[in-house]
Short mmCIF file of C-alpha atoms and ligand atoms in Angstrom, two decimals:
data_model
loop_
_atom_site.label_atom_id
_atom_site.label_comp_id
_atom_site.label_asym_id
_atom_site.label_seq_id
_atom_site.Cartn_x
_atom_site.Cartn_y
_atom_site.Cartn_z
CA MET A 291 0.08 -0.24 0.02
CA ASN A 292 2.56 2.55 -1.47
CA ALA A 293 0.78 4.74 -3.94
CA ALA A 294 -0.27 8.09 -3.14
CA HIS A 295 -4.06 8.57 -3.16
CA PRO A 296 -5.60 11.99 -4.24
CA ALA A 297 -8.26 13.39 -1.91
CA SER A 298 -11.73 11.04 -2.36
CA ALA A 299 -9.85 8.26 -4.27
CA ALA A 300 -11.65 4.88 -3.64
CA ILE A 301 -9.15 3.35 -0.88
CA ASP A 302 -8.80 -0.53 -0.25
CA TRP A 303 -8.77 -0.22 3.60
CA ALA A 304 -8.82 -4.02 3.78
CA ALA A 305 -5.46 -3.86 2.00
CA VAL A 306 -4.10 -1.09 4.38
CA ARG A 307 -5.08 -2.91 7.55
CA THR A 308 -2.80 -5.49 6.12
CA ASP A 309 0.07 -3.41 6.67
CA PHE A 310 -0.17 -3.22 10.27
CA PRO A 311 1.08 -6.60 11.92
CA VAL A 312 -0.35 -6.46 15.25
CA LEU A 313 -3.87 -6.18 13.80
CA ALA A 314 -3.43 -9.86 12.70
CA ARG A 315 -3.02 -11.15 16.38
CA GLU A 316 -5.43 -12.67 18.55
CA VAL A 317 -5.85 -11.74 22.52
CA HIS A 318 -7.46 -14.50 24.50
CA GLY A 319 -8.20 -16.69 21.46
CA LYS A 320 -9.96 -13.85 19.82
CA PRO A 321 -9.07 -11.71 16.78
CA LEU A 322 -7.93 -8.65 18.21
CA ILE A 323 -10.39 -5.54 17.88
CA TYR A 324 -7.89 -2.27 18.73
CA PHE A 325 -10.14 0.55 19.81
CA ASP A 326 -7.53 2.39 21.73
CA SER A 327 -5.92 4.62 19.16
CA ALA A 328 -6.62 7.87 20.97
CA ASN A 329 -4.03 6.38 23.39
CA THR A 330 -1.55 5.42 20.61
CA GLY A 331 -1.89 4.49 17.29
CA GLN A 332 -0.74 1.14 15.69
CA LYS A 333 2.49 1.01 13.45
CA PRO A 334 2.27 0.12 9.71
CA ASN A 335 5.46 -2.01 8.33
CA ALA A 336 6.61 1.28 6.56
CA VAL A 337 7.49 2.62 10.24
CA ILE A 338 8.57 -0.32 11.75
CA ASP A 339 10.85 -0.79 8.72
CA ALA A 340 12.42 2.59 8.94
CA VAL A 341 13.34 2.14 12.66
CA ASP A 342 14.49 -1.34 11.59
CA ASP A 343 16.60 -0.08 8.66
CA PHE A 344 18.09 2.99 10.85
CA TYR A 345 19.65 0.53 13.62
CA ARG A 346 20.82 -2.11 10.78
CA HIS A 347 22.40 0.26 8.37
CA HIS A 348 22.68 3.85 9.22
CA ASN A 349 22.93 4.21 13.10
CA ALA A 350 25.18 7.06 14.24
CA ASN A 351 24.88 10.21 16.21
CA VAL A 352 23.51 13.56 14.52
CA SER A 353 25.38 16.73 13.88
CA ARG A 354 28.66 15.62 15.14
CA ALA A 355 30.26 13.15 12.90
CA VAL A 356 31.50 14.13 9.44
CA HIS A 357 31.67 10.21 8.78
CA THR A 358 29.05 8.75 6.38
CA LEU A 359 26.85 7.08 8.76
CA GLY A 360 26.84 10.34 10.70
CA THR A 361 25.97 12.35 7.73
CA GLU A 362 23.26 9.74 6.90
CA ALA A 363 22.08 10.08 10.57
CA THR A 364 21.62 13.89 10.35
CA GLU A 365 19.92 13.58 7.03
CA THR A 366 17.27 11.22 8.38
CA TYR A 367 16.48 13.47 11.56
CA GLU A 368 16.64 16.76 9.81
CA GLY A 369 14.60 15.04 6.74
CA ALA A 370 11.91 14.08 9.35
CA ARG A 371 11.56 17.93 10.46
CA GLY A 372 11.19 18.77 6.90
CA LYS A 373 8.39 15.95 6.10
CA LEU A 374 6.81 17.01 9.35
CA ALA A 375 6.90 21.07 8.39
CA ARG A 376 5.38 20.21 5.08
CA PHE A 377 2.52 17.87 6.70
CA LEU A 378 1.96 20.81 9.26
CA ASN A 379 2.09 23.60 6.88
CA VAL A 380 4.73 25.25 8.84
CA ARG A 381 8.56 26.74 8.19
CA VAL A 382 10.99 24.10 8.85
CA ASP A 383 12.89 26.53 11.18
CA GLU A 384 9.98 27.32 13.52
CA LEU A 385 9.57 23.35 14.41
CA VAL A 386 11.25 22.06 17.41
CA LEU A 387 11.58 18.17 17.46
CA CYS A 388 10.90 16.73 20.77
CA SER A 389 9.63 13.76 22.77
CA GLY A 390 5.98 14.68 22.51
CA THR A 391 3.06 17.20 23.47
CA THR A 392 3.94 16.82 27.27
CA PHE A 393 7.41 17.84 26.41
CA ALA A 394 6.12 20.47 23.94
CA ILE A 395 3.85 22.05 26.60
CA ASN A 396 6.21 22.11 28.99
CA LEU A 397 8.89 23.92 27.23
CA ILE A 398 6.08 26.56 26.30
CA ALA A 399 5.37 26.75 30.24
CA TYR A 400 9.15 27.05 31.13
CA SER A 401 10.67 29.09 28.37
CA TRP A 402 7.93 31.45 27.30
CA ALA A 403 5.64 31.69 30.11
CA LEU A 404 7.57 31.47 33.27
CA PRO A 405 9.68 34.52 32.36
CA ARG A 406 6.70 36.70 31.35
CA LEU A 407 3.76 36.09 33.72
CA LYS A 408 3.41 37.69 37.02
CA ALA A 409 1.05 38.18 39.72
CA GLY A 410 -2.29 39.30 38.22
CA ASP A 411 -2.14 37.86 34.82
CA ALA A 412 -4.17 34.86 33.85
CA ILE A 413 -4.10 31.67 31.71
CA VAL A 414 -7.44 30.27 30.13
CA LEU A 415 -7.76 26.72 29.70
CA THR A 416 -10.61 24.67 28.94
CA ARG A 417 -12.59 22.11 30.83
CA MET A 418 -11.89 19.67 28.39
CA GLU A 419 -7.96 19.56 28.53
CA HIS A 420 -5.64 16.78 29.23
CA HIS A 421 -3.53 16.82 32.13
CA ALA A 422 -0.37 17.79 29.91
CA ASN A 423 -2.10 21.07 29.34
CA ILE A 424 -3.51 21.64 32.82
CA VAL A 425 -0.51 20.82 35.03
CA PRO A 426 2.31 22.67 33.48
CA TRP A 427 0.07 25.84 33.87
CA GLN A 428 -0.65 25.16 37.48
CA LEU A 429 3.27 24.91 37.87
CA VAL A 430 3.46 28.38 36.25
CA ALA A 431 0.59 30.05 37.92
CA GLN A 432 2.21 28.45 41.59
CA ARG A 433 5.45 30.12 40.61
CA THR A 434 4.38 33.55 39.33
CA GLY A 435 1.32 34.34 40.92
CA ALA A 436 -0.76 34.09 37.95
CA THR A 437 -4.23 32.51 38.05
CA ILE A 438 -6.20 30.22 36.18
CA LYS A 439 -9.83 30.67 34.34
CA VAL A 440 -11.67 27.75 33.24
CA ALA A 441 -13.69 27.85 29.71
CA GLU A 442 -16.68 25.51 29.95
CA ILE A 443 -18.59 22.91 27.97
CA ASP A 444 -22.24 22.64 26.80
CA GLY A 445 -24.64 19.53 27.45
CA ARG A 446 -23.14 18.04 23.83
CA GLY A 447 -19.66 18.44 24.92
CA ALA A 448 -18.98 21.57 22.91
CA LEU A 449 -17.01 24.58 24.27
CA ASN A 450 -19.52 27.51 25.33
CA LEU A 451 -17.85 30.01 23.04
CA ASP A 452 -19.67 33.06 24.31
CA GLN A 453 -18.60 31.97 27.78
CA LEU A 454 -15.01 31.49 26.46
CA TYR A 455 -14.96 34.85 24.83
CA SER A 456 -16.00 36.63 28.10
CA LEU A 457 -12.96 35.29 29.95
CA LEU A 458 -10.64 36.98 27.47
CA THR A 459 -9.90 39.98 29.67
CA PRO A 460 -6.74 42.03 29.19
CA GLU A 461 -5.16 40.07 32.16
CA VAL A 462 -5.17 36.87 30.32
CA LYS A 463 -1.56 36.16 28.52
CA LEU A 464 -2.45 32.84 27.16
CA LEU A 465 -5.15 30.58 25.69
CA ALA A 466 -4.29 27.01 25.82
CA LEU A 467 -6.68 24.78 24.50
CA THR A 468 -6.95 21.33 22.66
CA HIS A 469 -7.74 20.88 19.16
CA VAL A 470 -9.80 17.78 19.45
CA SER A 471 -10.86 16.52 23.11
CA ASN A 472 -9.34 12.87 24.07
CA VAL A 473 -12.34 12.19 25.66
CA LEU A 474 -15.20 13.58 24.16
CA GLY A 475 -13.86 13.65 20.64
CA THR A 476 -14.93 17.32 20.37
CA VAL A 477 -13.44 19.22 17.39
CA ASN A 478 -12.96 22.88 18.73
CA PRO A 479 -13.09 25.65 16.44
CA VAL A 480 -9.58 26.67 16.78
CA ARG A 481 -9.20 29.01 14.03
CA GLU A 482 -12.03 31.03 15.11
CA ILE A 483 -10.96 30.87 18.91
CA CYS A 484 -7.42 32.09 18.05
CA ARG A 485 -8.65 34.89 15.97
CA GLU A 486 -10.55 36.08 18.61
CA ALA A 487 -7.60 35.87 21.01
CA ARG A 488 -5.52 37.26 18.57
CA LYS A 489 -7.55 40.39 18.37
CA ARG A 490 -6.98 40.81 22.24
CA GLY A 491 -3.29 40.52 22.34
CA ILE A 492 -3.63 37.03 23.87
CA ALA A 493 -1.26 34.09 22.76
CA THR A 494 -2.40 30.96 21.96
CA LEU A 495 -1.49 27.38 22.28
CA VAL A 496 -3.21 24.54 20.52
CA ASP A 497 -2.38 21.08 21.57
CA GLY A 498 -2.78 19.19 18.49
CA SER A 499 -2.22 15.36 19.97
CA GLN A 500 -5.56 14.21 18.75
CA ALA A 501 -5.85 16.47 15.72
CA ALA A 502 -2.80 15.57 13.65
CA PRO A 503 -3.26 11.90 13.22
CA HIS A 504 -7.04 12.19 11.71
CA ARG A 505 -7.39 15.29 10.01
CA PRO A 506 -5.68 17.45 7.23
CA LEU A 507 -3.75 20.22 9.20
CA ASP A 508 -3.05 23.65 8.26
CA ILE A 509 -1.06 25.31 11.37
CA ALA A 510 -0.43 28.75 9.32
CA ALA A 511 -4.28 29.29 8.70
CA ILE A 512 -5.30 28.34 12.18
CA GLY A 513 -3.18 31.48 13.42
CA CYS A 514 -2.33 29.97 17.02
CA ASP A 515 1.25 31.27 18.56
CA PHE A 516 2.25 27.55 19.50
CA TYR A 517 0.95 24.19 18.08
CA ALA A 518 2.03 20.71 19.74
CA ILE A 519 2.00 17.16 18.27
CA THR A 520 2.94 13.67 19.25
CA GLY A 521 4.17 11.34 17.22
CA HIS A 522 3.26 8.14 18.46
CA LYS A 523 -0.64 8.90 17.99
CA MET A 524 0.18 9.57 14.39
CA SER A 525 1.22 5.91 13.64
CA GLY A 526 4.74 6.65 14.65
CA PRO A 527 6.99 5.83 17.15
CA THR A 528 6.68 6.59 21.15
CA GLY A 529 8.92 9.10 22.16
CA THR A 530 8.60 11.89 19.18
CA GLY A 531 6.70 14.61 18.55
CA ALA A 532 7.01 18.73 17.50
CA LEU A 533 6.36 21.83 18.99
CA TRP A 534 5.63 24.71 16.29
CA ALA A 535 6.24 28.13 17.38
CA ARG A 536 6.31 31.46 15.92
CA ARG A 537 9.73 32.52 14.82
CA GLU A 538 9.51 35.72 17.17
CA HIS A 539 8.61 33.70 20.19
CA LEU A 540 11.37 30.98 19.40
CA GLU A 541 13.93 33.88 18.95
CA ALA A 542 12.93 35.41 22.56
CA MET A 543 12.63 32.19 24.47
CA PRO A 544 15.73 31.35 26.54
CA PRO A 545 16.58 27.48 26.50
CA PHE A 546 14.80 25.06 28.52
CA ILE A 547 17.26 22.34 29.04
CA GLY A 548 21.09 22.80 28.67
CA GLY A 549 23.49 20.38 26.98
CA GLY A 550 25.36 19.61 23.63
CA GLU A 551 23.66 20.51 20.37
CA MET A 552 22.35 23.59 21.49
CA ILE A 553 25.06 25.68 21.80
CA LYS A 554 27.16 27.84 19.08
CA GLU A 555 29.79 28.20 21.87
CA VAL A 556 30.66 27.31 25.28
CA ARG A 557 32.96 29.09 27.69
CA PHE A 558 33.32 28.64 31.18
CA GLU A 559 32.52 32.60 31.22
CA GLY A 560 29.34 31.90 29.42
CA THR A 561 27.82 30.26 26.50
CA VAL A 562 26.44 31.40 23.29
CA PHE A 563 23.02 29.42 22.36
CA ALA A 564 22.37 28.13 18.91
CA ASP A 565 18.94 29.87 17.08
CA GLY A 566 16.04 28.55 16.38
CA PRO A 567 14.77 25.27 17.08
CA ARG A 568 18.12 23.67 17.97
CA ARG A 569 18.36 25.89 20.89
CA PHE A 570 15.76 23.70 22.49
CA GLU A 571 17.06 20.22 21.28
CA ALA A 572 19.84 19.58 23.91
CA GLY A 573 21.33 16.27 23.90
CA THR A 574 21.10 13.20 21.46
CA PRO A 575 17.52 12.77 19.92
CA ASN A 576 15.19 9.95 19.44
CA ILE A 577 16.93 9.55 16.06
CA ALA A 578 15.32 6.00 15.25
CA GLY A 579 12.14 7.53 16.25
CA PHE A 580 12.19 10.27 13.90
CA ALA A 581 13.18 7.97 11.13
CA GLY A 582 9.90 6.16 11.93
CA LEU A 583 8.10 9.63 12.17
CA GLY A 584 9.54 10.61 8.68
CA ALA A 585 8.03 7.06 7.49
CA ALA A 586 4.83 7.61 9.37
CA VAL A 587 4.28 10.94 7.77
CA ASP A 588 4.94 9.56 4.38
CA TYR A 589 2.29 6.48 5.11
CA LEU A 590 -0.20 9.11 6.04
CA SER A 591 0.18 11.49 3.37
CA ALA A 592 0.07 8.75 0.36
CA LEU A 593 -3.26 8.08 2.00
CA GLY A 594 -4.29 11.26 2.11
CA MET A 595 -5.31 12.65 5.43
CA ALA A 596 -9.10 13.87 3.83
CA ASN A 597 -9.59 10.19 3.10
CA ILE A 598 -8.61 9.31 6.53
CA ASP A 599 -10.72 11.50 7.77
CA ALA A 600 -13.95 10.77 5.51
CA ARG A 601 -13.18 6.81 6.40
CA GLU A 602 -13.09 7.45 10.35
CA GLN A 603 -16.07 9.90 9.96
CA ALA A 604 -17.99 6.94 8.40
CA LEU A 605 -16.75 4.56 10.99
CA LEU A 606 -17.76 7.07 13.90
CA ALA A 607 -21.34 7.47 12.10
CA ARG A 608 -22.07 3.79 11.99
CA PHE A 609 -20.36 3.23 15.51
CA THR A 610 -22.24 5.90 17.11
CA GLN A 611 -25.73 4.33 15.74
CA ALA A 612 -24.67 0.84 16.98
CA LEU A 613 -24.08 2.28 20.40
CA ARG A 614 -27.39 4.09 20.76
CA ASP A 615 -29.18 1.02 20.28
CA VAL A 616 -27.19 -0.57 23.30
CA PRO A 617 -29.59 -0.65 26.69
CA GLY A 618 -28.57 1.84 29.36
CA LEU A 619 -25.60 2.94 27.49
CA ARG A 620 -24.71 6.64 27.90
CA ILE A 621 -22.42 8.37 25.34
CA PHE A 622 -20.47 11.26 26.67
CA GLY A 623 -20.05 14.32 24.01
CA GLU A 624 -22.02 14.48 21.04
CA ALA A 625 -20.78 17.68 19.82
CA PRO A 626 -21.62 18.28 16.10
CA GLU A 627 -17.87 18.13 15.23
CA LYS A 628 -16.42 14.99 16.46
CA ALA A 629 -13.52 12.64 15.90
CA ALA A 630 -13.97 8.93 16.05
CA VAL A 631 -13.68 8.87 19.92
CA VAL A 632 -16.73 7.69 21.97
CA SER A 633 -16.91 7.94 25.85
CA PHE A 634 -19.59 5.79 27.49
CA LEU A 635 -20.89 4.10 30.17
CA ILE A 636 -23.44 1.39 30.76
CA GLU A 637 -25.91 1.53 33.40
CA GLY A 638 -25.12 -0.37 36.89
CA ALA A 639 -21.42 -1.42 35.08
CA HIS A 640 -17.95 -0.11 36.29
CA ALA A 641 -15.96 1.29 33.40
CA HIS A 642 -12.90 -1.09 34.43
CA ASP A 643 -15.11 -4.25 34.69
CA LEU A 644 -16.50 -3.51 31.26
CA ALA A 645 -13.09 -2.86 29.69
CA THR A 646 -11.80 -6.14 31.41
CA LEU A 647 -14.48 -8.51 30.30
CA LEU A 648 -14.19 -6.89 26.89
CA ASP A 649 -10.12 -7.54 26.82
CA LEU A 650 -11.62 -11.53 27.29
CA GLU A 651 -13.38 -10.90 24.21
CA GLY A 652 -10.07 -9.65 22.29
CA VAL A 653 -11.38 -6.30 22.53
CA ALA A 654 -8.90 -3.35 23.55
CA ILE A 655 -10.71 -0.11 24.61
CA ARG A 656 -9.27 2.04 27.51
CA SER A 657 -11.53 2.85 30.96
CA GLY A 658 -10.55 5.06 33.53
CA HIS A 659 -10.21 8.98 33.96
CA HIS A 660 -8.16 9.31 30.64
CA CYS A 661 -6.00 11.96 32.30
CA ALA A 662 -8.94 14.42 32.07
CA HIS A 663 -9.78 14.80 35.95
CA PRO A 664 -11.66 18.15 35.59
CA LEU A 665 -13.94 16.78 32.65
CA MET A 666 -14.86 13.59 35.08
CA GLN A 667 -15.50 15.95 37.70
CA HIS A 668 -17.97 17.71 35.42
CA PHE A 669 -19.85 14.65 34.45
CA GLY A 670 -19.61 13.68 38.37
CA VAL A 671 -18.12 10.23 37.74
CA PRO A 672 -15.05 8.68 38.30
CA ALA A 673 -14.37 6.91 34.92
CA THR A 674 -15.72 6.10 31.51
CA CYS A 675 -15.17 3.44 28.57
CA ARG A 676 -13.41 4.99 25.88
CA ALA A 677 -13.48 3.57 22.26
CA SER A 678 -11.47 5.09 19.76
CA LEU A 679 -11.35 4.14 16.07
CA ALA A 680 -8.88 4.93 13.23
CA TYR A 681 -8.55 4.54 9.78
CA TYR A 682 -7.22 1.06 10.16
CA ASN A 683 -10.28 -0.12 11.78
CA THR A 684 -13.29 -1.84 9.94
CA PHE A 685 -17.34 -2.02 10.11
CA ASP A 686 -17.21 -5.71 10.75
CA GLU A 687 -15.14 -4.62 13.99
CA ILE A 688 -17.84 -2.49 14.86
CA ASP A 689 -20.34 -5.21 14.65
CA ALA A 690 -18.14 -7.65 16.53
CA PHE A 691 -17.56 -4.91 19.34
CA VAL A 692 -21.07 -4.28 19.73
CA ALA A 693 -21.78 -8.17 19.99
CA ALA A 694 -19.21 -8.45 22.46
CA LEU A 695 -20.45 -5.27 24.34
CA ASN A 696 -23.94 -6.89 24.73
CA LYS A 697 -22.41 -9.99 26.00
CA VAL A 698 -20.55 -8.58 28.73
CA ARG A 699 -23.36 -6.25 29.42
CA LYS A 700 -25.40 -9.36 30.21
CA LEU A 701 -22.92 -10.65 32.61
CA LEU A 702 -22.73 -7.77 34.55
CA ALA A 703 -26.36 -6.88 34.95
N1 PMP B 11 -2.72 16.07 24.89
C1 PMP B 11 -3.82 15.12 24.66
C2 PMP B 11 -5.10 15.54 24.06
C3 PMP B 11 -3.52 13.57 24.54
O1 PMP B 11 -4.62 13.00 24.19
C4 PMP B 11 -2.42 13.32 25.15
C5 PMP B 11 -2.17 11.71 24.98
N2 PMP B 11 -2.93 11.29 25.93
C6 PMP B 11 -1.52 14.38 25.15
C7 PMP B 11 -1.52 15.51 25.26
C8 PMP B 11 -0.21 13.71 25.82
O2 PMP B 11 0.68 13.63 24.93
P1 PMP B 11 2.32 12.52 24.94
O3 PMP B 11 1.66 11.22 24.64
O4 PMP B 11 2.97 12.93 23.63
O5 PMP B 11 2.67 12.77 26.21
#
């Protein structure tokens, strides 16, 4: 499955699925139904092979050695930066490579926010943020005296935009929000929201962890100041990701972590730091991981993000319809624009019991708080089940999932 597909081309999704070796395995004697892609995505052979090929044939450190392997390693790493930049529609010299969204948000918290914020300033977050986009801001608030304000959601799990805009008062210095909720699937209108923030001189950080794997992205068009992505949800390896930041911010930000690779000159009297993204990439990076992420970007681009989006929307429509017919099932989050993530509970059954029994049927879903305690507090539940689908899932799997769910539901009744 290598040929590039134009938007809306007919793709043989059954053939695509065979690119993912893990999807062929059995769990407890049943065919695996992997509905946990919001947690981490599965990897196609192209990605696994790229990591393997790097270690077998090119392994060396980046930016140090002049020998052939060193040059190849640097080309692989920088090549991944270039591919990602094109994929996200950003400038390559504005893209910091890092271990994932958690690192990317902490980088902004420590290098951009900490030196700037002071008592009396405020940061706006939303009710649906992942802990990775809450806790770093609490740490910044504790150290600067800034406060945190929260934008709330409506009954369907969409942001209440009027309330959000009413929070954007002059003391607000940053609005940090997710593009797509990892629990509700809600797709936030980030372009409109960032425009409103920018009008008021407020910087914006968008957590794109759950958007980049599923929809065509044009970060330049969103108009935010910072955008974070994580590679392992994009069919790429764990420990890879990126932060895009406007050049003016990157130039003004002091380093977050010091070490090799991020300097121009080091003297005991003082150090001159590298320019641009490299200033924030101290130490040996996850080179093999980025070989894999480069391959993942090629793989997703060949399928076409518009095609992936359309496929996942079709799966979501069928899935939601099927779940509505399950007695006692409550869906959390039915925003008009949603990604293929469905959180639910069944009356009388605990989320972990459901997930454990489903595992015995070969079904992998997540149960718990999904690193979103404030959202659980909003709904007044300790946990939900979350089924999250990706383009490599099938309609047959949805039918098998619903049959398994009905079976375990009766066991717990
Ligand atoms: N934000 C969101 C919305 C997420 O879903 C996740 C991963 N569950 C993260 C942040 C954390 O990203 P990472 O795995 O790169 O630390």
